[in-house]
Tab-separated table of C-alpha atoms and ligand atoms in Angstrom:
chain	number	residue	atom	x	y	z
A	1	MET	CA	0.000	0.000	0.000
A	2	SER	CA	1.253	3.452	-0.829
A	3	PHE	CA	-0.533	5.721	1.635
A	4	PRO	CA	2.060	7.963	3.292
A	5	LYS	CA	2.493	7.697	7.040
A	6	ASN	CA	0.938	11.085	7.754
A	7	PHE	CA	-2.026	10.632	5.389
A	8	PHE	CA	-5.124	12.467	6.624
A	9	TRP	CA	-7.928	9.894	6.902
A	10	GLY	CA	-11.148	11.498	8.046
A	11	GLY	CA	-14.651	12.581	7.187
A	12	ALA	CA	-16.550	15.624	5.939
A	13	THR	CA	-19.660	17.596	6.869
A	14	ALA	CA	-21.158	21.065	6.396
A	15	ALA	CA	-22.828	23.290	8.986
A	16	ASN	CA	-26.065	23.862	7.082
A	17	GLN	CA	-26.714	20.128	6.687
A	18	TYR	CA	-25.373	18.882	9.992
A	19	GLU	CA	-25.272	21.512	12.698
A	20	GLY	CA	-28.914	22.457	13.337
A	21	GLY	CA	-29.505	24.929	16.185
A	22	TRP	CA	-30.666	27.242	13.406
A	23	ASN	CA	-32.191	29.879	15.701
A	24	GLU	CA	-30.046	29.330	18.783
A	25	GLY	CA	-27.008	31.121	20.162
A	26	GLY	CA	-27.717	34.333	18.269
A	27	ARG	CA	-27.474	32.752	14.816
A	28	GLY	CA	-29.179	34.550	11.927
A	29	PRO	CA	-31.064	32.716	9.162
A	30	ALA	CA	-29.563	31.362	5.939
A	31	LYS	CA	-31.358	30.389	2.737
A	32	THR	CA	-31.303	26.726	3.703
A	33	ASP	CA	-33.556	27.679	6.652
A	34	VAL	CA	-36.342	28.652	4.254
A	35	THR	CA	-35.798	25.651	1.981
A	36	THR	CA	-38.124	22.664	2.328
A	37	GLY	CA	-37.381	18.961	2.186
A	38	ALA	CA	-38.072	17.075	-1.065
A	39	THR	CA	-37.321	13.816	-2.853
A	40	LYS	CA	-35.171	12.869	-5.795
A	41	ASP	CA	-38.129	13.452	-8.133
A	42	THR	CA	-39.396	16.737	-6.721
A	43	PRO	CA	-37.444	19.964	-6.242
A	44	ARG	CA	-36.849	21.587	-2.864
A	45	PHE	CA	-38.962	24.722	-2.462
A	46	ILE	CA	-38.122	28.089	-0.992
A	47	THR	CA	-40.981	29.628	0.972
A	48	TYR	CA	-42.028	33.235	1.451
A	49	MET	CA	-44.587	35.517	3.030
A	50	MET	CA	-46.338	38.486	1.385
A	51	PRO	CA	-46.975	41.736	3.294
A	52	ASP	CA	-50.649	40.712	3.671
A	53	GLY	CA	-49.621	37.474	5.406
A	54	THR	CA	-50.303	35.122	2.509
A	55	THR	CA	-47.583	32.570	1.887
A	56	GLY	CA	-46.178	30.714	-1.079
A	57	LYS	CA	-43.239	28.742	-2.464
A	58	PHE	CA	-41.043	28.540	-5.558
A	59	SER	CA	-38.568	25.979	-6.819
A	60	SER	CA	-35.047	26.253	-5.424
A	61	PHE	CA	-33.836	25.333	-8.924
A	62	GLY	CA	-34.159	28.581	-10.764
A	63	GLY	CA	-37.544	29.758	-9.376
A	64	LYS	CA	-38.199	33.391	-8.429
A	65	LYS	CA	-40.084	34.976	-5.557
A	66	PRO	CA	-42.893	37.418	-6.363
A	67	GLU	CA	-42.457	41.173	-5.973
A	68	GLY	CA	-42.776	42.290	-2.338
A	69	ALA	CA	-42.374	38.796	-0.849
A	70	ARG	CA	-39.988	38.087	2.052
A	71	LEU	CA	-38.329	34.697	2.374
A	72	ALA	CA	-39.494	32.999	5.553
A	73	PRO	CA	-40.293	29.619	7.050
A	74	VAL	CA	-44.072	29.189	6.841
A	75	GLU	CA	-46.464	26.859	8.611
A	76	GLY	CA	-47.249	23.541	7.011
A	77	PHE	CA	-43.751	22.939	5.610
A	78	TYR	CA	-40.831	21.002	7.023
A	79	TYR	CA	-37.324	22.483	6.952
A	80	PRO	CA	-34.819	19.689	7.548
A	81	ASN	CA	-31.793	21.989	7.851
A	82	HIS	CA	-33.237	23.594	11.006
A	83	ILE	CA	-32.158	20.537	12.971
A	84	GLY	CA	-29.686	18.929	10.582
A	85	THR	CA	-28.519	16.044	12.703
A	86	ASP	CA	-27.866	18.227	15.701
A	87	PHE	CA	-24.096	18.605	15.809
A	88	TYR	CA	-24.782	21.865	17.667
A	89	HIS	CA	-25.817	19.954	20.766
A	90	ARG	CA	-23.999	16.663	20.247
A	91	TYR	CA	-20.565	17.623	18.974
A	92	LYS	CA	-18.762	16.002	21.910
A	93	GLU	CA	-20.440	12.649	21.363
A	94	ASP	CA	-19.823	12.834	17.595
A	95	ILE	CA	-16.182	13.842	17.860
A	96	ALA	CA	-15.609	10.964	20.296
A	97	LEU	CA	-17.049	8.624	17.660
A	98	PHE	CA	-14.826	10.122	14.949
A	99	ALA	CA	-11.851	9.644	17.245
A	100	GLU	CA	-12.888	6.048	17.833
A	101	MET	CA	-12.809	5.491	14.061
A	102	GLY	CA	-9.287	6.923	14.121
A	103	PHE	CA	-9.915	10.162	12.224
A	104	LYS	CA	-6.843	12.292	11.602
A	105	MET	CA	-8.826	15.091	9.938
A	106	PHE	CA	-12.368	16.388	10.187
A	107	ARG	CA	-13.877	18.655	7.562
A	108	MET	CA	-16.595	21.003	8.754
A	109	SER	CA	-17.820	24.459	7.882
A	110	ILE	CA	-18.495	27.592	9.872
A	111	SER	CA	-21.978	29.007	9.550
A	112	TRP	CA	-21.396	32.625	8.516
A	113	SER	CA	-24.700	33.742	10.081
A	114	ARG	CA	-23.681	32.237	13.413
A	115	ILE	CA	-20.755	34.674	13.484
A	116	TYR	CA	-22.402	37.635	11.709
A	117	PRO	CA	-26.184	37.069	11.793
A	118	THR	CA	-26.897	39.286	8.766
A	119	GLY	CA	-23.326	39.491	7.540
A	120	THR	CA	-23.282	43.260	8.118
A	121	GLU	CA	-22.868	43.678	11.900
A	122	ALA	CA	-19.850	45.633	13.111
A	123	GLU	CA	-19.109	43.107	15.857
A	124	PRO	CA	-19.197	39.311	15.677
A	125	ASN	CA	-21.570	37.195	17.742
A	126	ARG	CA	-19.421	36.028	20.662
A	127	GLU	CA	-21.625	33.023	21.380
A	128	GLY	CA	-21.152	31.795	17.832
A	129	LEU	CA	-17.389	32.240	18.068
A	130	LYS	CA	-17.359	30.304	21.318
A	131	PHE	CA	-19.247	27.396	19.778
A	132	TYR	CA	-16.609	26.774	17.103
A	133	ARG	CA	-13.782	27.347	19.569
A	134	ASP	CA	-15.255	24.591	21.737
A	135	VAL	CA	-15.582	22.303	18.712
A	136	PHE	CA	-11.994	22.884	17.514
A	137	THR	CA	-10.684	22.424	21.047
A	138	GLU	CA	-12.549	19.126	21.290
A	139	LEU	CA	-11.057	17.980	17.959
A	140	ARG	CA	-7.551	18.932	19.095
A	141	LYS	CA	-8.067	16.914	22.262
A	142	TYR	CA	-8.097	13.825	20.032
A	143	ASN	CA	-5.371	15.107	17.676
A	144	ILE	CA	-7.878	15.518	14.874
A	145	GLU	CA	-6.860	18.234	12.415
A	146	PRO	CA	-9.787	20.483	11.494
A	147	LEU	CA	-10.254	21.272	7.807
A	148	VAL	CA	-12.562	24.272	7.699
A	149	THR	CA	-14.745	25.291	4.778
A	150	ILE	CA	-15.423	28.977	5.253
A	151	SER	CA	-18.486	29.107	3.018
A	152	HIS	CA	-20.479	25.934	2.413
A	153	TYR	CA	-23.857	26.825	0.874
A	154	ASP	CA	-25.005	29.053	3.725
A	155	THR	CA	-24.556	32.762	3.111
A	156	PRO	CA	-26.621	34.817	5.600
A	157	LEU	CA	-30.140	35.242	4.248
A	158	TYR	CA	-29.888	39.029	4.497
A	159	ILE	CA	-26.967	39.032	2.054
A	160	GLU	CA	-28.854	36.771	-0.352
A	161	GLU	CA	-32.186	38.535	-0.158
A	162	ASP	CA	-31.388	42.190	0.497
A	163	LEU	CA	-27.913	42.716	-0.867
A	164	GLY	CA	-28.222	40.705	-4.065
A	165	ASN	CA	-25.757	38.045	-2.965
A	166	TRP	CA	-22.489	37.588	-4.882
A	167	LYS	CA	-23.482	39.680	-7.859
A	168	ASN	CA	-23.012	42.630	-5.486
A	169	PRO	CA	-19.265	43.358	-5.122
A	170	GLU	CA	-19.916	44.774	-1.623
A	171	VAL	CA	-20.318	41.207	-0.443
A	172	ILE	CA	-16.589	40.697	-1.046
A	173	GLY	CA	-15.849	43.112	1.817
A	174	LEU	CA	-18.341	41.378	4.114
A	175	PHE	CA	-16.724	38.042	3.380
A	176	GLU	CA	-13.278	39.496	4.103
A	177	LYS	CA	-14.495	40.796	7.451
A	178	PHE	CA	-15.922	37.382	8.303
A	179	CYS	CA	-12.640	35.689	7.380
A	180	HIS	CA	-10.452	38.158	9.261
A	181	THR	CA	-12.525	37.476	12.367
A	182	ILE	CA	-12.340	33.709	12.208
A	183	PHE	CA	-8.672	33.635	11.165
A	184	GLU	CA	-7.685	35.702	14.192
A	185	GLU	CA	-10.018	33.838	16.517
A	186	TYR	CA	-8.902	30.336	15.525
A	187	LYS	CA	-5.308	30.938	14.407
A	188	ASP	CA	-3.985	28.535	17.031
A	189	LEU	CA	-6.564	25.835	16.393
A	190	VAL	CA	-7.050	25.682	12.617
A	191	LYS	CA	-4.374	25.413	9.955
A	192	TYR	CA	-6.197	24.108	6.847
A	193	TRP	CA	-8.869	26.330	5.259
A	194	LEU	CA	-11.039	26.066	2.148
A	195	THR	CA	-12.583	29.336	1.012
A	196	PHE	CA	-15.722	28.179	-0.871
A	197	ASN	CA	-17.341	24.785	-1.166
A	198	GLU	CA	-17.774	23.655	-4.787
A	199	ILE	CA	-17.155	27.162	-6.057
A	200	ASN	CA	-17.919	26.038	-9.622
A	201	SER	CA	-21.517	25.327	-8.552
A	202	ALA	CA	-22.222	28.971	-9.481
A	203	LEU	CA	-22.215	27.733	-13.086
A	204	MET	CA	-23.858	24.356	-12.572
A	205	MET	CA	-27.377	25.560	-13.379
A	206	GLY	CA	-26.355	25.500	-17.011
A	207	LEU	CA	-25.416	21.881	-16.666
A	208	PHE	CA	-28.531	20.713	-14.821
A	209	PHE	CA	-31.100	22.658	-16.819
A	210	GLN	CA	-30.570	22.806	-20.516
A	211	GLY	CA	-33.219	25.522	-20.720
A	212	THR	CA	-31.595	27.895	-18.181
A	213	ALA	CA	-32.050	31.498	-19.328
A	214	PRO	CA	-28.841	33.112	-20.677
A	215	GLU	CA	-29.194	35.975	-18.145
A	216	MET	CA	-28.953	33.453	-15.326
A	217	LEU	CA	-25.840	31.912	-16.797
A	218	LYS	CA	-24.365	35.336	-17.317
A	219	ALA	CA	-25.111	36.167	-13.668
A	220	GLY	CA	-23.376	32.908	-12.708
A	221	TYR	CA	-20.094	34.106	-14.255
A	222	ILE	CA	-20.337	37.443	-12.446
A	223	ASN	CA	-21.136	35.845	-9.064
A	224	LEU	CA	-18.310	33.406	-9.541
A	225	HIS	CA	-15.829	36.140	-10.390
A	226	ASN	CA	-16.715	38.036	-7.231
A	227	GLN	CA	-16.192	34.834	-5.248
A	228	PHE	CA	-12.800	34.306	-6.916
A	229	VAL	CA	-11.794	37.831	-5.917
A	230	ALA	CA	-13.076	37.331	-2.357
A	231	SER	CA	-11.157	34.066	-2.113
A	232	ALA	CA	-7.944	35.537	-3.521
A	233	LYS	CA	-8.108	38.494	-1.160
A	234	VAL	CA	-8.450	36.359	1.939
A	235	VAL	CA	-5.831	33.868	0.743
A	236	LYS	CA	-3.355	36.709	0.257
A	237	TYR	CA	-4.279	38.164	3.651
A	238	ALA	CA	-3.835	34.786	5.344
A	239	HIS	CA	-0.480	34.155	3.677
A	240	GLU	CA	0.831	37.506	4.862
A	241	LYS	CA	-0.554	37.448	8.384
A	242	TYR	CA	-0.632	33.759	9.284
A	243	PRO	CA	2.213	32.000	7.478
A	244	GLN	CA	1.316	28.745	9.231
A	245	PHE	CA	-2.043	28.577	7.390
A	246	LYS	CA	-2.599	26.375	4.349
A	247	MET	CA	-5.272	27.733	2.043
A	248	GLY	CA	-7.169	25.543	-0.421
A	249	CYS	CA	-9.854	25.655	-3.084
A	250	MET	CA	-12.781	23.236	-3.288
A	251	ILE	CA	-14.179	22.357	-6.695
A	252	ALA	CA	-17.116	20.072	-7.500
A	253	GLY	CA	-15.604	17.087	-9.293
A	254	LEU	CA	-17.565	17.262	-12.516
A	255	ILE	CA	-15.560	14.551	-14.197
A	256	SER	CA	-16.876	13.234	-17.495
A	257	TYR	CA	-15.957	11.100	-20.487
A	258	PRO	CA	-16.908	11.327	-24.145
A	259	LEU	CA	-19.795	8.870	-24.634
A	260	THR	CA	-18.496	7.689	-28.029
A	261	PRO	CA	-15.208	7.905	-29.961
A	262	ASP	CA	-16.873	10.403	-32.295
A	263	PRO	CA	-14.306	13.254	-32.346
A	264	LYS	CA	-17.213	15.642	-31.902
A	265	ASP	CA	-17.891	13.966	-28.552
A	266	ILE	CA	-14.229	14.259	-27.583
A	267	LEU	CA	-14.308	17.982	-28.275
A	268	ALA	CA	-17.672	18.452	-26.563
A	269	ASN	CA	-16.393	16.700	-23.460
A	270	GLN	CA	-13.190	18.712	-23.462
A	271	GLU	CA	-15.178	21.932	-23.628
A	272	ARG	CA	-17.431	20.822	-20.809
A	273	THR	CA	-14.479	19.950	-18.587
A	274	GLN	CA	-12.885	23.296	-19.313
A	275	ASP	CA	-16.081	25.253	-18.616
A	276	TYR	CA	-17.222	23.478	-15.488
A	277	PHE	CA	-14.062	22.172	-13.860
A	278	TYR	CA	-10.830	23.797	-15.016
A	279	TYR	CA	-12.318	27.281	-15.327
A	280	ALA	CA	-12.448	27.509	-11.523
A	281	GLY	CA	-9.390	25.368	-10.798
A	282	ASP	CA	-7.148	27.407	-13.086
A	283	VAL	CA	-8.110	30.722	-11.502
A	284	MET	CA	-7.681	29.444	-7.980
A	285	VAL	CA	-4.510	27.392	-8.362
A	286	ARG	CA	-2.730	29.129	-11.239
A	287	GLY	CA	-3.979	32.565	-10.235
A	288	ALA	CA	-5.194	33.546	-13.704
A	289	TYR	CA	-8.101	32.896	-16.037
A	290	PRO	CA	-7.345	30.266	-18.677
A	291	ASN	CA	-7.422	31.230	-22.349
A	292	PHE	CA	-10.685	29.384	-22.947
A	293	ALA	CA	-12.445	31.736	-20.484
A	294	LYS	CA	-12.611	34.378	-23.220
A	295	LYS	CA	-14.812	32.075	-25.268
A	296	SER	CA	-17.354	31.763	-22.445
A	297	TRP	CA	-17.418	35.499	-21.771
A	298	LYS	CA	-18.029	36.150	-25.448
A	299	LYS	CA	-20.801	33.566	-25.579
A	300	TYR	CA	-22.732	35.367	-22.827
A	301	GLY	CA	-21.911	38.887	-23.943
A	302	LEU	CA	-19.722	39.555	-20.887
A	303	ASP	CA	-17.136	42.315	-20.990
A	304	PRO	CA	-13.618	40.820	-20.525
A	305	ALA	CA	-12.566	44.029	-18.754
A	306	PHE	CA	-14.838	43.097	-15.832
A	307	PHE	CA	-12.779	39.958	-15.242
A	308	GLU	CA	-9.382	41.298	-16.219
A	309	LYS	CA	-9.469	44.292	-13.883
A	310	ASP	CA	-8.755	41.941	-10.958
A	311	ALA	CA	-5.882	40.040	-12.578
A	312	GLN	CA	-3.357	41.224	-10.002
A	313	ILE	CA	-5.361	40.161	-6.971
A	314	LEU	CA	-6.150	36.752	-8.516
A	315	LYS	CA	-2.451	36.277	-9.152
A	316	GLU	CA	-1.500	37.170	-5.587
A	317	GLY	CA	-4.166	35.027	-3.973
A	318	HIS	CA	-3.691	31.584	-5.477
A	319	VAL	CA	-4.155	28.626	-3.160
A	320	ASP	CA	-1.665	26.141	-1.685
A	321	PHE	CA	-3.580	22.942	-2.316
A	322	PHE	CA	-6.426	21.577	-4.415
A	323	THR	CA	-9.474	19.809	-3.061
A	324	TYR	CA	-12.526	18.418	-4.794
A	325	SER	CA	-15.639	16.344	-4.285
A	326	TYR	CA	-15.807	13.086	-6.174
A	327	TYR	CA	-18.923	10.910	-6.223
A	328	SER	CA	-19.439	9.756	-9.783
A	329	THR	CA	-18.708	10.496	-13.412
A	330	SER	CA	-20.996	11.161	-16.349
A	331	CYS	CA	-20.686	11.074	-20.109
A	332	HIS	CA	-20.939	13.800	-22.632
A	333	THR	CA	-22.080	13.482	-26.226
A	334	THR	CA	-23.436	15.346	-29.208
A	335	HIS	CA	-25.793	12.414	-29.849
A	336	THR	CA	-28.588	13.731	-27.693
A	337	ASP	CA	-30.932	10.754	-28.142
A	338	ALA	CA	-28.775	8.779	-25.660
A	339	PRO	CA	-30.308	8.077	-22.205
A	340	LYS	CA	-29.650	10.650	-19.471
A	341	ASP	CA	-28.217	9.840	-16.039
A	342	GLY	CA	-29.218	11.241	-12.637
A	343	GLY	CA	-32.515	11.155	-10.816
A	344	GLY	CA	-35.566	13.317	-11.442
A	345	ASN	CA	-34.482	16.660	-12.813
A	346	LEU	CA	-30.918	16.439	-11.567
A	347	SER	CA	-29.223	14.877	-14.557
A	348	ILE	CA	-25.710	15.986	-15.373
A	349	GLY	CA	-24.988	13.923	-18.469
A	350	TYR	CA	-25.549	10.642	-20.253
A	351	VAL	CA	-25.594	7.081	-18.962
A	352	ASN	CA	-22.309	5.182	-19.106
A	353	PRO	CA	-23.126	1.586	-20.141
A	354	TYR	CA	-20.046	0.284	-18.285
A	355	LEU	CA	-21.036	1.582	-14.858
A	356	HIS	CA	-23.596	0.755	-12.184
A	357	TYR	CA	-25.825	3.442	-10.697
A	358	SER	CA	-26.980	4.250	-7.167
A	359	GLU	CA	-30.634	4.542	-6.161
A	360	TRP	CA	-30.304	8.276	-6.860
A	361	GLY	CA	-28.972	7.679	-10.351
A	362	TRP	CA	-25.329	8.543	-9.565
A	363	SER	CA	-22.746	6.324	-11.253
A	364	MET	CA	-20.187	4.429	-9.170
A	365	ASP	CA	-16.779	4.798	-10.749
A	366	PRO	CA	-13.618	4.278	-8.667
A	367	ASP	CA	-11.436	4.300	-11.814
A	368	GLY	CA	-12.696	7.800	-12.496
A	369	LEU	CA	-11.214	8.863	-9.182
A	370	ARG	CA	-7.774	7.576	-10.172
A	371	TYR	CA	-8.161	9.161	-13.608
A	372	SER	CA	-9.173	12.552	-12.213
A	373	LEU	CA	-6.423	12.535	-9.563
A	374	ASN	CA	-3.851	12.001	-12.303
A	375	GLU	CA	-5.335	14.729	-14.495
A	376	ILE	CA	-5.445	17.243	-11.635
A	377	TRP	CA	-1.945	16.460	-10.431
A	378	ASP	CA	-0.513	16.763	-13.955
A	379	ARG	CA	-2.182	20.112	-14.411
A	380	TYR	CA	-1.571	21.790	-11.064
A	381	GLN	CA	1.293	20.075	-9.223
A	382	VAL	CA	0.008	21.034	-5.772
A	383	PRO	CA	-1.062	18.631	-2.993
A	384	ILE	CA	-4.566	17.232	-3.464
A	385	MET	CA	-7.285	16.244	-1.007
A	386	VAL	CA	-10.409	14.246	-1.853
A	387	VAL	CA	-12.725	16.060	0.545
A	388	GLU	CA	-16.029	14.458	-0.422
A	389	ASN	CA	-16.810	10.985	-1.653
A	390	GLY	CA	-19.424	8.426	-0.729
A	391	LEU	CA	-22.563	6.545	-1.529
A	392	GLY	CA	-25.980	7.988	-0.725
A	393	ALA	CA	-28.164	4.978	0.096
A	394	ILE	CA	-31.148	3.846	2.134
A	395	ASP	CA	-30.030	2.100	5.324
A	396	LYS	CA	-32.023	-0.002	7.730
A	397	LEU	CA	-31.575	0.292	11.484
A	398	GLU	CA	-32.070	-3.223	12.889
A	399	GLU	CA	-33.848	-3.956	16.170
A	400	ASP	CA	-30.504	-4.594	17.851
A	401	GLY	CA	-29.098	-1.219	16.821
A	402	THR	CA	-26.883	-2.530	13.998
A	403	VAL	CA	-26.872	-1.293	10.404
A	404	HIS	CA	-25.569	-3.593	7.670
A	405	ASP	CA	-24.279	-1.531	4.767
A	406	PRO	CA	-22.051	-3.776	2.612
A	407	TYR	CA	-22.882	-1.604	-0.442
A	408	ARG	CA	-21.200	1.381	1.237
A	409	ILE	CA	-18.154	-0.667	2.202
A	410	ASP	CA	-17.852	-1.896	-1.408
A	411	TYR	CA	-18.120	1.640	-2.720
A	412	MET	CA	-15.513	2.967	-0.298
A	413	ARG	CA	-13.157	0.032	-0.793
A	414	GLY	CA	-13.134	0.665	-4.538
A	415	HIS	CA	-12.302	4.307	-4.001
A	416	VAL	CA	-9.582	3.637	-1.429
A	417	GLU	CA	-8.000	1.185	-3.902
A	418	ALA	CA	-8.222	3.816	-6.617
A	419	MET	CA	-6.439	6.353	-4.391
A	420	ASP	CA	-3.782	3.781	-3.610
A	421	LYS	CA	-3.143	3.307	-7.336
A	422	ALA	CA	-3.098	7.061	-7.903
A	423	LEU	CA	-0.459	7.394	-5.192
A	424	GLU	CA	1.555	4.730	-7.007
A	425	ASP	CA	1.074	6.734	-10.200
A	426	GLY	CA	2.886	9.524	-8.374
A	427	VAL	CA	-0.014	11.767	-7.388
A	428	ASP	CA	0.590	13.900	-4.289
A	429	LEU	CA	-2.631	12.976	-2.505
A	430	ILE	CA	-2.626	13.939	1.165
A	431	ALA	CA	-6.166	13.456	2.509
A	432	TYR	CA	-9.416	11.563	2.161
A	433	THR	CA	-12.475	12.878	3.992
A	434	PRO	CA	-15.544	10.939	2.804
A	435	TRP	CA	-18.778	12.883	2.776
A	436	GLY	CA	-21.343	12.757	5.533
A	437	CYS	CA	-19.239	10.486	7.711
A	438	ILE	CA	-22.240	10.768	9.986
A	439	ASP	CA	-25.752	10.867	8.457
A	440	LEU	CA	-26.932	14.374	7.645
A	441	VAL	CA	-29.426	16.196	5.426
A	442	SER	CA	-28.932	15.821	1.670
A	443	ALA	CA	-28.067	19.077	-0.089
A	444	SER	CA	-29.860	18.385	-3.347
A	445	THR	CA	-33.052	16.786	-2.037
A	446	GLY	CA	-33.211	17.690	1.663
A	447	GLU	CA	-33.783	14.027	2.434
A	448	MET	CA	-32.560	12.097	5.460
A	449	ARG	CA	-33.160	8.765	3.754
A	450	LYS	CA	-30.257	9.462	1.372
A	451	ARG	CA	-27.602	8.511	3.885
A	452	TYR	CA	-23.825	8.642	3.462
A	453	GLY	CA	-22.690	8.088	7.030
A	454	MET	CA	-20.712	5.434	8.760
A	455	ILE	CA	-22.689	6.552	11.802
A	456	TYR	CA	-26.453	6.208	11.571
A	457	VAL	CA	-28.617	8.980	12.995
A	458	ASP	CA	-32.180	8.163	13.975
A	459	MET	CA	-34.078	10.882	12.114
A	460	ASP	CA	-36.503	10.634	9.201
A	461	ASP	CA	-37.765	12.857	6.395
A	462	GLU	CA	-40.530	14.341	8.537
A	463	GLY	CA	-38.211	15.248	11.391
A	464	LYS	CA	-39.217	12.289	13.537
A	465	GLY	CA	-36.557	10.388	15.445
A	466	THR	CA	-34.501	10.389	18.611
A	467	LEU	CA	-31.334	11.685	16.899
A	468	ASP	CA	-29.509	8.843	18.616
A	469	ARG	CA	-26.302	7.611	16.972
A	470	PHE	CA	-25.575	3.984	15.901
A	471	LYS	CA	-22.412	2.506	14.414
A	472	LYS	CA	-22.928	0.967	10.971
A	473	ASP	CA	-20.836	-1.967	9.705
A	474	SER	CA	-18.909	0.583	7.635
A	475	PHE	CA	-17.864	2.269	10.896
A	476	TYR	CA	-15.863	-0.811	11.940
A	477	TRP	CA	-14.572	-1.330	8.407
A	478	TYR	CA	-13.287	2.259	8.088
A	479	LYS	CA	-11.725	2.051	11.534
A	480	LYS	CA	-9.698	-0.943	10.332
A	481	VAL	CA	-8.733	0.847	7.130
A	482	ILE	CA	-7.420	3.822	9.070
A	483	ALA	CA	-5.631	1.697	11.674
A	484	SER	CA	-3.821	-0.191	8.895
A	485	ASN	CA	-3.178	3.009	6.904
A	486	GLY	CA	-5.161	1.696	3.944
A	487	GLU	CA	-3.736	-1.803	3.974
A	488	ASP	CA	-6.587	-3.853	5.421
A	489	LEU	CA	-9.561	-3.364	3.100
A	490	ASP	CA	-11.391	-6.652	3.775
B	1	BGP	C1	-21.913	18.096	-2.581
B	1	BGP	C2	-22.039	19.076	-1.479
B	1	BGP	C3	-22.411	18.533	-0.172
B	1	BGP	C4	-23.176	17.236	-0.194
B	1	BGP	C5	-22.875	16.302	-1.339
B	1	BGP	C6	-23.833	15.165	-1.536
B	1	BGP	O1	-22.257	18.689	-3.765
B	1	BGP	O2	-20.862	19.823	-1.288
B	1	BGP	O3	-22.935	19.559	0.589
B	1	BGP	O4	-24.444	17.315	0.205
B	1	BGP	O5	-22.736	16.995	-2.537
B	1	BGP	O6	-24.940	15.558	-2.259
B	1	BGP	P1	-26.413	15.248	-1.797
B	1	BGP	O7	-26.503	15.669	-0.394
B	1	BGP	O8	-27.263	16.056	-2.691
B	1	BGP	O9	-26.586	13.792	-1.994
């Protein structure tokens, strides 16, 4: 086995899906607090209230609220992110379980609205700061290295609703303030930081919904640019002020293959990979827009000067390491009569006849992990972390408190083997933090039944359950994998 001695085995979570305590400790609301639960075939809705007290909802995938409406939780709907799986109250118990599995690293995010409830306050919320200090201190007690995502899908609602979110360049300053606060506060406890989770998701609309309006796609490029600038500014700041920090990017692993050897498919897939994957990676790791960016700007009638004006700051704020999420791969083709992958309306490409698919229509492709690791390493030559990976599946809690999840063990084994081979290939891979190491709320569907964890949490899609924790078979398997540094995969 080729895993280095100091390899970071661990797990990954995000505050909005895991933490709960949504209206406790002075926390302000985020958009996920007004987003309902759903299923793989129905979209999550965002709810609102009109000045006359009437209420309504619109799809979280590209819907729009009516004039005069205010986003709000309304009666008769269930909001799974309000509770998540209650890390807020149970972090000690959970961290003890992670330590029992042998975690060396734990990926989590800080809820921005727990520190600055609207994002605009002059002073941070001390109670919020204390919460994360307690969590990091608890992790350190077990020698678990925190890996902190600064922004993981939970901008304060006020910024989203009243300030126009990332299309407003003022938000860059608010983000900087937030980062300066947490850097100073946790400088002795946290070393590894990721600025934005899946930053390329700003463009993913175009991938999910073929019919997305060009103005929305155009807005995606502008939002993304402002996030790049925000990231670069705080990376530069951190490098100057806290030389011990390691700053990383986090890109959604939209890895795809041409569906056929038709050269048109090869080109189409290359373009897709450039647009959705390397566009973000190049800016964040190389510190400059790639040449193919000009083509996209032209396509959407965007003025290159808007992007080029910040060239210096992008150059000065490039990251130290690359991280990505990797669940599955898809295929790309110009032959559009081929069957689509995904579940419900969340398709990202075409079905690969050589792969098997999960209950949510996601392909299972360990070789794609090895392939992508090699591609990324060749391109960027900076250390890489796989910070999300896993199988969303329905698990059954048995009467005796056990959960038998051989499908998850098979999935993970395949991916650990793939990483082992990539290390042999010469890739500088330094960490593996599988997603939802403990069950939490699904981002795309809001479901609890789509479980990734090695720890089962008793909670269902209607918010019923004790929130008690149970060790799945995969818990014991992963513990063995970590103890043997990737050698014992049986
Ligand atoms: C990634 C997100 C996570 C996570 C994961 C699994 O895109 O960064 O927040 O949720 O996907 O997706 P889902 O929860 O939709 O199954």
